Amino acid sequence: MDFSGISDNLSYLLLGAYPDGPLGGAALTLLLASLSGLASAVLGLVLGVALAVLPGKPRLLLVALLGFFRAIPVLMLIFWTYFLLPIVFHVDVPALAPVVCALSLIGGAYLAHSVYAGIHSLPAGQWAAARALGLRPWQVLRLVILPQALPVMLPSFLNPVSYTHL
């Protein structure tokens, strides 16, 4: 087997045309994965907690919004954000911003349901016991519920990395 084509172009495969041109190759994939993964984790945690604590109609609205982002294809959302972000905000958007935004929205929607499932996997007695000790609801969530639910949620936090292949 002749691997000279790979070895001759290894720097291009890893970095693209950088520093003379745009970043590409494996470095671009790692950058997209880290940025969208971090944004997805934050968004998923916030939306998952909101999903667990919101009552009635606001919760139904959030479920519908999350369902929309979970149902739409990743490539379609990248396309929409690439063309709609400049129109809506009337600014020139950097090329990576729509991709990171789209990957973060879809990853955050999936992670929100994982956070919700992790929170509801614990017995209701955990909430009641922490409230009986005098903790406020947000303290219960931060100090008692989320640390126990984290092992259940943790495997799902690695899924947004798999979307960067697009």
Coordinates of C-alpha atoms in Angstrom, one line a residue:
M1 CA 0.0 0.0 0.0
D2 CA 1.2 3.5 -0.9
F3 CA 0.6 6.0 1.9
S4 CA 2.7 8.8 0.3
G5 CA -0.4 10.8 -0.6
I6 CA -1.4 10.9 3.0
S7 CA 2.0 11.6 4.4
D8 CA 2.7 14.3 1.8
N9 CA -0.6 16.1 2.6
L10 CA -0.8 15.4 6.4
S11 CA -0.5 19.1 7.4
Y12 CA -3.4 19.9 5.1
L13 CA -5.5 17.1 6.4
L14 CA -5.0 18.2 10.0
L15 CA -5.1 22.0 9.7
G16 CA -6.4 22.8 6.2
A17 CA -4.9 26.0 4.7
Y18 CA -4.2 27.5 8.1
P19 CA -2.3 29.9 8.8
D20 CA -2.4 31.2 5.2
G21 CA -6.1 30.4 4.8
P22 CA -9.1 29.1 6.8
L23 CA -8.8 26.4 9.4
G24 CA -9.8 23.0 8.2
G25 CA -9.4 19.3 8.6
A26 CA -9.2 17.7 11.9
A27 CA -8.5 21.0 13.8
L28 CA -11.8 22.4 12.5
T29 CA -13.7 19.3 13.6
L30 CA -12.2 19.5 17.0
L31 CA -13.0 23.2 17.3
L32 CA -16.6 22.6 16.2
A33 CA -17.0 19.7 18.6
S34 CA -15.6 21.5 21.6
L35 CA -17.6 24.8 21.0
S36 CA -20.9 23.1 20.2
G37 CA -20.4 20.5 22.9
L38 CA -19.8 23.1 25.6
A39 CA -22.7 25.2 24.4
S40 CA -25.0 22.1 24.2
A41 CA -24.1 21.1 27.7
V42 CA -24.9 24.5 29.1
L43 CA -28.1 24.8 27.1
G44 CA -29.2 21.3 27.8
L45 CA -28.6 21.7 31.6
V46 CA -30.6 24.9 31.7
L47 CA -33.5 23.6 29.5
G48 CA -33.6 20.2 31.3
V49 CA -33.9 21.9 34.7
A50 CA -36.6 24.2 33.3
L51 CA -38.3 21.2 31.9
A52 CA -38.3 19.5 35.3
V53 CA -39.5 22.5 37.3
L54 CA -41.8 24.5 35.0
P55 CA -45.6 23.9 35.4
G56 CA -48.4 23.7 32.9
K57 CA -48.4 25.7 29.7
P58 CA -44.8 27.0 29.8
R59 CA -43.6 23.4 30.2
L60 CA -45.8 22.4 27.2
L61 CA -44.3 25.2 25.1
L62 CA -40.8 24.1 26.1
V63 CA -41.6 20.5 25.2
A64 CA -42.9 21.6 21.8
L65 CA -39.8 23.7 21.1
L66 CA -37.5 20.9 22.2
G67 CA -39.5 18.4 20.0
F68 CA -39.0 20.7 17.0
F69 CA -35.2 20.9 17.5
R70 CA -35.0 17.1 18.0
A71 CA -37.1 16.4 14.9
I72 CA -35.4 18.7 12.4
P73 CA -32.4 17.3 10.5
V74 CA -29.0 18.7 11.5
L75 CA -28.1 19.7 8.0
M76 CA -31.4 21.6 7.5
L77 CA -30.9 23.6 10.7
I78 CA -27.3 24.4 9.7
F79 CA -28.7 25.7 6.3
W80 CA -31.4 27.7 8.1
T81 CA -29.1 29.3 10.6
Y82 CA -26.5 30.1 7.9
F83 CA -29.1 32.1 5.8
L84 CA -31.4 33.4 8.5
L85 CA -29.0 34.7 11.2
P86 CA -27.7 37.5 8.9
I87 CA -31.2 38.4 7.8
V88 CA -32.6 38.5 11.4
F89 CA -29.7 40.3 13.1
H90 CA -28.6 42.4 10.1
V91 CA -25.0 41.6 10.7
D92 CA -22.3 39.7 8.9
V93 CA -22.1 36.4 10.8
P94 CA -18.8 34.5 10.8
A95 CA -18.8 31.2 8.9
L96 CA -18.5 29.0 12.0
A97 CA -21.2 30.7 14.0
P98 CA -24.3 29.2 12.2
V99 CA -22.8 25.7 12.5
V100 CA -22.0 26.0 16.2
C101 CA -25.4 27.5 16.8
A102 CA -27.2 24.7 14.9
L103 CA -25.2 21.9 16.5
S104 CA -25.7 23.5 20.0
L105 CA -29.5 23.9 19.6
I106 CA -29.9 20.3 18.5
G107 CA -27.5 18.9 21.1
G108 CA -29.1 21.1 23.8
A109 CA -32.5 19.8 22.9
Y110 CA -31.4 16.2 23.3
L111 CA -29.5 16.9 26.5
A112 CA -32.4 18.7 28.0
H113 CA -34.4 15.5 27.9
S114 CA -31.5 13.6 29.3
V115 CA -31.2 16.0 32.2
Y116 CA -35.0 15.8 32.7
A117 CA -34.8 12.0 32.8
G118 CA -31.9 12.1 35.2
I119 CA -33.7 14.4 37.6
H120 CA -36.9 12.3 37.5
S121 CA -34.9 9.1 37.9
L122 CA -34.5 9.9 41.6
P123 CA -37.1 9.1 44.2
A124 CA -39.5 11.9 45.2
G125 CA -38.3 11.4 48.8
Q126 CA -35.0 13.1 47.9
W127 CA -36.8 16.3 47.2
A128 CA -39.0 16.0 50.3
A129 CA -36.0 15.1 52.6
A130 CA -34.0 18.1 51.4
R131 CA -37.0 20.4 51.7
A132 CA -37.6 19.1 55.2
L133 CA -34.0 20.0 56.1
G134 CA -34.9 23.6 55.2
L135 CA -33.2 23.9 51.8
R136 CA -34.7 26.2 49.2
P137 CA -35.9 24.6 46.0
W138 CA -32.9 25.8 44.0
Q139 CA -30.6 24.6 46.8
V140 CA -32.3 21.2 46.7
L141 CA -31.7 21.0 42.9
R142 CA -28.1 22.2 43.1
L143 CA -26.9 20.4 46.2
V144 CA -29.0 17.2 46.3
I145 CA -30.7 16.3 43.0
L146 CA -28.2 17.3 40.3
P147 CA -25.2 15.6 42.0
Q148 CA -27.1 12.3 42.3
A149 CA -28.6 12.6 38.8
L150 CA -25.2 13.3 37.1
P151 CA -24.1 9.7 36.7
V152 CA -27.4 8.9 34.9
M153 CA -27.0 12.0 32.6
L154 CA -23.2 11.8 31.9
P155 CA -23.2 9.4 29.0
S156 CA -25.7 11.6 27.1
F157 CA -23.4 14.6 27.3
L158 CA -21.0 12.9 24.9
N159 CA -23.5 12.6 22.0
P160 CA -23.2 16.2 20.6
V161 CA -19.6 15.3 19.5
S162 CA -21.1 12.8 17.0
Y163 CA -22.9 15.6 15.1
T164 CA -19.7 17.3 14.0
H165 CA -19.2 14.9 11.1
L166 CA -21.4 17.1 8.9

